[in-house]
Amino acid sequence: MLQTVKKYQFKTLGDDRGKLIALESLSEQAPFDIKRVYYIFDTMPGTIRGTHAHKKLKQVLICVSGSCVIRCDLGDGSPVDYLLNWPDQGLLLEGLVWRDMLQFSKDATLLVLASDHYDESDYIRNYDTFLKEVARGK
Ligand code: TYD
């Protein structure tokens, strides 16, 4: 069963005027057709978002300003925290990955590139169901 969590360091383009990062569909940094973009901002201190897994959706998360932590759990009892604190970092999540998003700085804007349109039926919001799905895939 494919469960991918991969941190990217994007190539920064730029010159005297400043920096620029470009991401394209079906590229190394976004290995899927980008069908949806959303962003999370103005997050209340102490908030934990996410707390779900996806059945099929692939996502790349980029904290384009400020910082936050993405806690990734593959159902193996050892969740791993990924700090995103610079716009040249991305985190690819693919397959059954339970994710919590936390420790948002006041100025955090978390941009998400997604492989599909919003579909509530793709969410696994119950942790026990998630663990059962992981076990089933083994
Ligand atoms: P929610 O799933 O709680 O976001 P997160 O997992 O990031 O904490 O989504 C909050 C609300 O926004 C919920 O009513 C569903 C809606 N929503 C959309 O309509 N489209 C989207 O692309 C997303 C991510 C959420």
Coordinates of N, CA and C and ligand atoms in Angstrom, one line a residue:
M1 N 0.8 -1.2 0.0 CA 0.0 0.0 0.0 C 0.9 1.3 0.0
L2 N 0.6 2.2 -0.9 CA 1.3 3.4 -1.0 C 0.9 4.4 0.1
Q3 N 1.9 4.8 0.9 CA 1.6 5.9 1.8 C 2.9 6.8 1.7
T4 N 2.7 8.0 1.2 CA 3.8 8.8 0.9 C 3.7 10.1 1.7
V5 N 4.8 10.4 2.4 CA 5.0 11.8 3.0 C 6.4 12.2 2.5
K6 N 6.4 13.2 1.7 CA 7.7 13.6 1.2 C 7.9 15.1 1.3
K7 N 9.0 15.5 1.9 CA 9.2 17.0 2.0 C 10.1 17.4 0.8
Y8 N 9.6 18.5 0.2 CA 10.3 19.1 -1.0 C 11.0 20.4 -0.6
Q9 N 12.1 20.6 -1.2 CA 12.7 22.0 -1.2 C 12.6 22.5 -2.7
F10 N 11.7 23.4 -2.9 CA 11.5 23.9 -4.2 C 12.6 24.8 -4.7
K11 N 12.8 24.8 -6.0 CA 13.8 25.6 -6.6 C 13.3 27.1 -6.6
T12 N 14.1 28.0 -6.0 CA 13.7 29.4 -6.0 C 14.3 30.1 -7.1
L13 N 13.5 30.8 -7.9 CA 13.9 31.6 -9.0 C 14.0 33.0 -8.4
G14 N 14.8 33.9 -9.0 CA 14.8 35.2 -8.5 C 15.9 36.0 -9.0
D15 N 15.9 37.3 -8.7 CA 16.9 38.2 -9.1 C 17.0 39.3 -8.1
D16 N 17.5 40.4 -8.5 CA 17.7 41.6 -7.5 C 16.3 42.0 -7.0
R17 N 15.3 41.7 -7.7 CA 13.9 42.2 -7.3 C 13.3 41.4 -6.2
G18 N 13.8 40.1 -6.1 CA 13.2 39.3 -5.1 C 13.1 37.8 -5.6
K19 N 12.3 37.1 -4.9 CA 12.2 35.6 -5.1 C 10.9 35.2 -5.8
L20 N 10.9 34.1 -6.4 CA 9.7 33.5 -7.1 C 9.8 32.0 -7.1
I21 N 8.7 31.4 -6.8 CA 8.7 29.9 -7.0 C 7.5 29.6 -7.9
A22 N 7.7 28.7 -8.8 CA 6.6 28.3 -9.7 C 6.4 26.8 -9.6
L23 N 5.1 26.4 -9.5 CA 4.8 25.0 -9.4 C 3.8 24.7 -10.5
E24 N 4.0 23.6 -11.1 CA 3.1 23.2 -12.2 C 2.5 21.8 -12.0
S25 N 1.4 21.6 -12.5 CA 0.7 20.3 -12.5 C 1.6 19.3 -13.1
L26 N 1.5 18.1 -12.6 CA 2.2 16.9 -13.2 C 3.7 17.1 -13.3
S27 N 4.3 17.9 -12.3 CA 5.7 18.1 -12.3 C 6.3 17.3 -11.1
E28 N 7.6 17.3 -10.9 CA 8.2 16.6 -9.8 C 7.7 17.1 -8.5
Q29 N 7.4 18.4 -8.4 CA 7.0 18.9 -7.1 C 5.5 18.8 -6.8
A30 N 4.7 18.6 -7.9 CA 3.3 18.4 -7.7 C 2.9 17.2 -8.7
P31 N 3.2 16.0 -8.3 CA 3.0 14.9 -9.2 C 1.6 14.4 -9.4
F32 N 0.7 15.4 -9.7 CA -0.7 15.1 -10.0 C -1.2 16.3 -10.8
D33 N -2.4 16.1 -11.3 CA -3.1 17.2 -12.0 C -3.7 18.1 -10.9
I34 N -3.3 19.3 -10.8 CA -3.9 20.2 -9.7 C -5.3 20.6 -10.1
K35 N -6.3 20.1 -9.3 CA -7.6 20.5 -9.7 C -8.2 21.5 -8.7
R36 N -7.5 21.7 -7.6 CA -8.1 22.6 -6.5 C -6.9 23.2 -5.7
V37 N -7.1 24.4 -5.4 CA -6.2 25.1 -4.5 C -7.0 25.8 -3.4
Y38 N -6.5 25.6 -2.2 CA -7.2 26.3 -1.1 C -6.1 26.7 -0.1
Y39 N -6.5 27.7 0.8 CA -5.5 28.1 1.7 C -6.2 28.4 3.1
I40 N -5.4 28.2 4.1 CA -5.8 28.3 5.5 C -5.1 29.5 6.1
F41 N -5.8 30.4 6.6 CA -5.1 31.6 7.2 C -5.9 32.2 8.3
D42 N -5.3 33.1 9.1 CA -6.0 33.8 10.2 C -6.5 32.7 11.2
T43 N -5.6 31.7 11.5 CA -6.0 30.6 12.3 C -5.8 31.0 13.8
M44 N -6.8 30.7 14.6 CA -6.8 31.0 16.0 C -5.7 30.3 16.7
P45 N -4.9 31.0 17.6 CA -3.8 30.3 18.3 C -4.3 29.0 19.0
G46 N -3.5 28.0 18.9 CA -3.8 26.7 19.5 C -4.7 25.8 18.7
T47 N -5.1 26.3 17.6 CA -6.0 25.4 16.8 C -5.3 24.2 16.2
I48 N -6.0 23.1 16.2 CA -5.5 21.9 15.4 C -6.5 21.7 14.3
R49 N -6.1 21.7 13.1 CA -6.9 21.5 11.9 C -6.6 20.1 11.3
G50 N -7.3 19.8 10.3 CA -7.0 18.5 9.6 C -7.7 17.4 10.4
T51 N -6.9 16.6 11.1 CA -7.4 15.4 11.9 C -8.3 14.6 11.0
H52 N -7.7 14.2 9.9 CA -8.4 13.3 9.0 C -7.4 12.7 8.0
A53 N -7.8 11.6 7.3 CA -7.0 11.1 6.2 C -7.9 11.2 5.0
H54 N -7.2 10.9 3.8 CA -8.0 10.9 2.6 C -7.8 9.5 1.9
K55 N -8.9 9.1 1.3 CA -8.8 7.8 0.6 C -8.0 7.9 -0.7
K56 N -8.2 8.9 -1.5 CA -7.6 9.0 -2.8 C -6.8 10.3 -3.0
L57 N -7.2 11.4 -2.3 CA -6.7 12.7 -2.6 C -5.2 12.8 -2.4
K58 N -4.5 13.5 -3.3 CA -3.1 13.8 -3.1 C -3.0 15.3 -2.9
Q59 N -2.1 15.7 -2.0 CA -2.0 17.1 -1.7 C -0.5 17.5 -1.6
V60 N -0.2 18.7 -1.9 CA 1.1 19.3 -1.5 C 0.8 20.6 -0.7
L61 N 1.3 20.6 0.5 CA 1.1 21.7 1.5 C 2.3 22.6 1.5
I62 N 2.0 23.9 1.4 CA 3.1 24.9 1.4 C 2.7 26.0 2.4
C63 N 3.6 26.3 3.3 CA 3.3 27.4 4.2 C 3.9 28.6 3.6
V64 N 3.1 29.4 2.8 CA 3.7 30.5 2.0 C 4.0 31.7 2.9
S65 N 3.4 31.8 4.1 CA 4.0 32.8 5.0 C 3.8 32.2 6.4
G66 N 4.7 32.7 7.3 CA 4.6 32.2 8.7 C 5.0 30.7 8.8
S67 N 4.5 30.0 9.8 CA 4.9 28.6 10.0 C 3.8 27.8 10.6
C68 N 3.9 26.5 10.4 CA 3.0 25.6 11.0 C 3.6 24.2 11.0
V69 N 3.0 23.3 11.7 CA 3.5 21.9 11.8 C 2.5 21.0 11.2
I70 N 2.9 20.1 10.4 CA 2.0 19.0 9.9 C 2.5 17.7 10.6
R71 N 1.6 17.2 11.3 CA 1.9 15.9 12.0 C 1.3 14.7 11.1
C72 N 2.2 13.9 10.7 CA 1.8 12.8 9.7 C 1.8 11.5 10.4
D73 N 0.7 10.8 10.3 CA 0.6 9.5 11.0 C 0.2 8.4 10.0
L74 N 1.1 7.4 9.8 CA 0.8 6.4 8.9 C 0.1 5.2 9.5
G75 N -0.3 5.4 10.8 CA -1.0 4.3 11.5 C -0.1 3.3 12.1
D76 N 1.2 3.7 12.2 CA 2.2 2.7 12.7 C 2.6 3.1 14.1
G77 N 1.9 4.0 14.7 CA 2.2 4.4 16.1 C 3.3 5.4 16.3
S78 N 3.8 5.9 15.2 CA 5.0 6.8 15.3 C 4.7 8.0 14.4
P79 N 3.8 8.9 14.8 CA 3.6 10.1 14.0 C 4.9 11.0 13.9
V80 N 5.0 11.6 12.8 CA 6.2 12.5 12.5 C 5.8 13.9 12.3
D81 N 6.4 14.8 12.9 CA 6.1 16.3 12.7 C 7.0 16.9 11.7
Y82 N 6.4 17.6 10.7 CA 7.1 18.3 9.7 C 6.8 19.8 9.9
L83 N 7.9 20.5 10.2 CA 7.8 22.0 10.3 C 7.9 22.6 8.9
L84 N 6.9 23.4 8.6 CA 6.9 24.2 7.4 C 7.1 25.7 7.8
N85 N 8.2 26.3 7.5 CA 8.4 27.6 7.9 C 9.1 28.5 6.9
W86 N 9.0 28.1 5.6 CA 9.6 28.9 4.6 C 8.9 28.5 3.3
P87 N 8.6 29.5 2.4 CA 7.8 29.2 1.2 C 8.4 28.3 0.2
D88 N 9.7 28.0 0.4 CA 10.3 27.0 -0.5 C 10.2 25.6 -0.1
Q89 N 9.4 25.3 1.0 CA 9.2 24.0 1.4 C 7.8 23.5 1.1
G90 N 7.8 22.2 0.7 CA 6.5 21.6 0.4 C 6.4 20.3 1.0
L91 N 5.2 19.8 1.3 CA 5.0 18.5 1.8 C 4.0 17.7 1.0
L92 N 4.4 16.7 0.3 CA 3.5 15.8 -0.4 C 2.9 14.8 0.4
L93 N 1.5 14.7 0.4 CA 0.8 13.6 1.2 C 0.0 12.8 0.2
E94 N 0.2 11.5 0.2 CA -0.4 10.7 -0.8 C -0.7 9.3 -0.1
G95 N -1.9 8.8 -0.3 CA -2.3 7.5 0.3 C -2.8 7.8 1.7
L96 N -2.9 6.7 2.5 CA -3.5 6.8 3.8 C -2.6 7.5 4.8
V97 N -2.7 8.8 4.9 CA -1.9 9.5 5.9 C -2.8 10.3 6.8
W98 N -2.9 10.0 8.1 CA -3.7 10.9 9.0 C -2.9 12.1 9.3
R99 N -3.5 13.3 9.0 CA -2.7 14.5 9.2 C -3.4 15.5 10.2
D100 N -2.6 16.0 11.1 CA -3.0 17.1 12.0 C -2.2 18.3 11.6
M101 N -2.8 19.5 11.5 CA -2.1 20.7 11.3 C -2.2 21.6 12.5
L102 N -1.0 22.0 13.0 CA -1.0 22.6 14.3 C 0.1 23.7 14.4
Q103 N 0.2 24.3 15.5 CA 1.2 25.3 15.8 C 1.3 26.4 14.7
F104 N 0.1 26.8 14.3 CA 0.1 27.9 13.3 C 0.6 29.2 13.9
S105 N 1.5 29.9 13.3 CA 1.9 31.2 13.7 C 0.8 32.1 13.3
K106 N 0.8 33.3 13.9 CA -0.3 34.3 13.7 C -0.4 34.7 12.2
D107 N 0.8 34.7 11.6 CA 0.8 35.2 10.2 C 0.8 34.0 9.2
A108 N 0.5 32.8 9.7 CA 0.6 31.6 8.8 C -0.5 31.6 7.7
T109 N 0.0 31.3 6.5 CA -0.9 31.0 5.4 C -0.5 29.7 4.8
L110 N -1.3 28.7 5.0 CA -1.0 27.3 4.5 C -1.7 27.1 3.2
L111 N -1.0 27.0 2.1 CA -1.5 26.8 0.8 C -1.5 25.3 0.4
V112 N -2.6 24.8 -0.1 CA -2.7 23.4 -0.4 C -3.1 23.2 -1.9
L113 N -2.3 22.4 -2.6 CA -2.6 22.0 -3.9 C -3.2 20.6 -3.9
A114 N -4.3 20.4 -4.5 CA -5.0 19.1 -4.3 C -5.3 18.5 -5.7
S115 N -5.3 17.2 -5.7 CA -5.5 16.5 -7.0 C -6.9 16.3 -7.4
D116 N -7.8 16.8 -6.5 CA -9.3 16.6 -6.9 C -10.1 17.7 -6.3
H117 N -11.3 17.8 -6.8 CA -12.3 18.7 -6.2 C -12.7 18.3 -4.8
Y118 N -13.3 19.2 -4.1 CA -13.7 18.8 -2.7 C -14.8 17.7 -2.8
D119 N -14.6 16.7 -2.0 CA -15.5 15.5 -2.0 C -15.5 14.9 -0.5
E120 N -16.5 15.2 0.2 CA -16.6 14.8 1.6 C -16.4 13.2 1.7
S121 N -16.9 12.5 0.6 CA -16.8 11.0 0.7 C -15.4 10.5 0.6
D122 N -14.4 11.4 0.3 CA -13.0 11.0 0.2 C -12.4 11.1 1.6
Y123 N -13.1 11.7 2.6 CA -12.5 11.9 3.9 C -12.6 10.7 4.8
I124 N -11.6 10.4 5.6 CA -11.8 9.4 6.7 C -11.6 10.3 8.0
R125 N -12.6 10.5 8.7 CA -12.6 11.4 9.8 C -12.5 10.7 11.2
N126 N -12.6 9.4 11.1 CA -12.6 8.6 12.4 C -11.3 7.9 12.4
Y127 N -10.6 8.1 13.5 CA -9.2 7.5 13.6 C -9.2 6.0 13.6
D128 N -10.2 5.4 14.2 CA -10.3 3.9 14.3 C -10.5 3.3 12.9
T129 N -11.4 4.0 12.1 CA -11.7 3.6 10.7 C -10.4 3.7 9.9
F130 N -9.6 4.8 10.2 CA -8.3 5.0 9.5 C -7.4 3.8 9.7
L131 N -7.3 3.4 11.0 CA -6.4 2.3 11.4 C -6.9 1.0 10.7
K132 N -8.2 0.8 10.6 CA -8.7 -0.4 10.0 C -8.4 -0.4 8.5
E133 N -8.5 0.8 7.9 CA -8.2 0.9 6.4 C -6.7 0.6 6.2
V134 N -5.8 1.1 7.1 CA -4.4 0.9 6.9 C -4.1 -0.6 7.0
A135 N -4.8 -1.3 8.1 CA -4.6 -2.7 8.3 C -5.1 -3.5 7.1
R136 N -6.2 -3.0 6.5 CA -6.8 -3.7 5.4 C -5.9 -3.7 4.1
G137 N -5.1 -2.6 4.0 CA -4.2 -2.4 2.9 C -3.0 -3.1 2.9
K138 N -2.7 -3.7 4.1 CA -1.4 -4.4 4.3 C -1.4 -5.9 3.7
Ligands
TYD1 P1 -12.3 21.2 7.1 O1 -12.4 19.9 6.4 O2 -12.7 21.3 8.5 O3 -10.8 21.8 6.9 P2 -9.4 21.2 7.5 O4 -9.4 19.8 7.2 O5 -8.4 22.0 6.8 O6 -9.4 21.6 9.0 O7 -13.1 22.2 6.2 C1 -13.8 23.4 6.7 C2 -15.0 23.6 5.9 O8 -14.7 24.1 4.5 C3 -15.9 22.4 5.7 O9 -17.2 22.9 5.9 C4 -15.7 21.9 4.3 C5 -15.3 23.2 3.6 N1 -14.3 23.0 2.5 C6 -14.7 23.2 1.2 O10 -15.9 23.6 0.9 N2 -13.8 23.0 0.2 C7 -12.6 22.7 0.4 O11 -11.8 22.5 -0.5 C8 -12.2 22.4 1.8 C9 -10.8 22.0 2.1 C10 -13.1 22.6 2.8

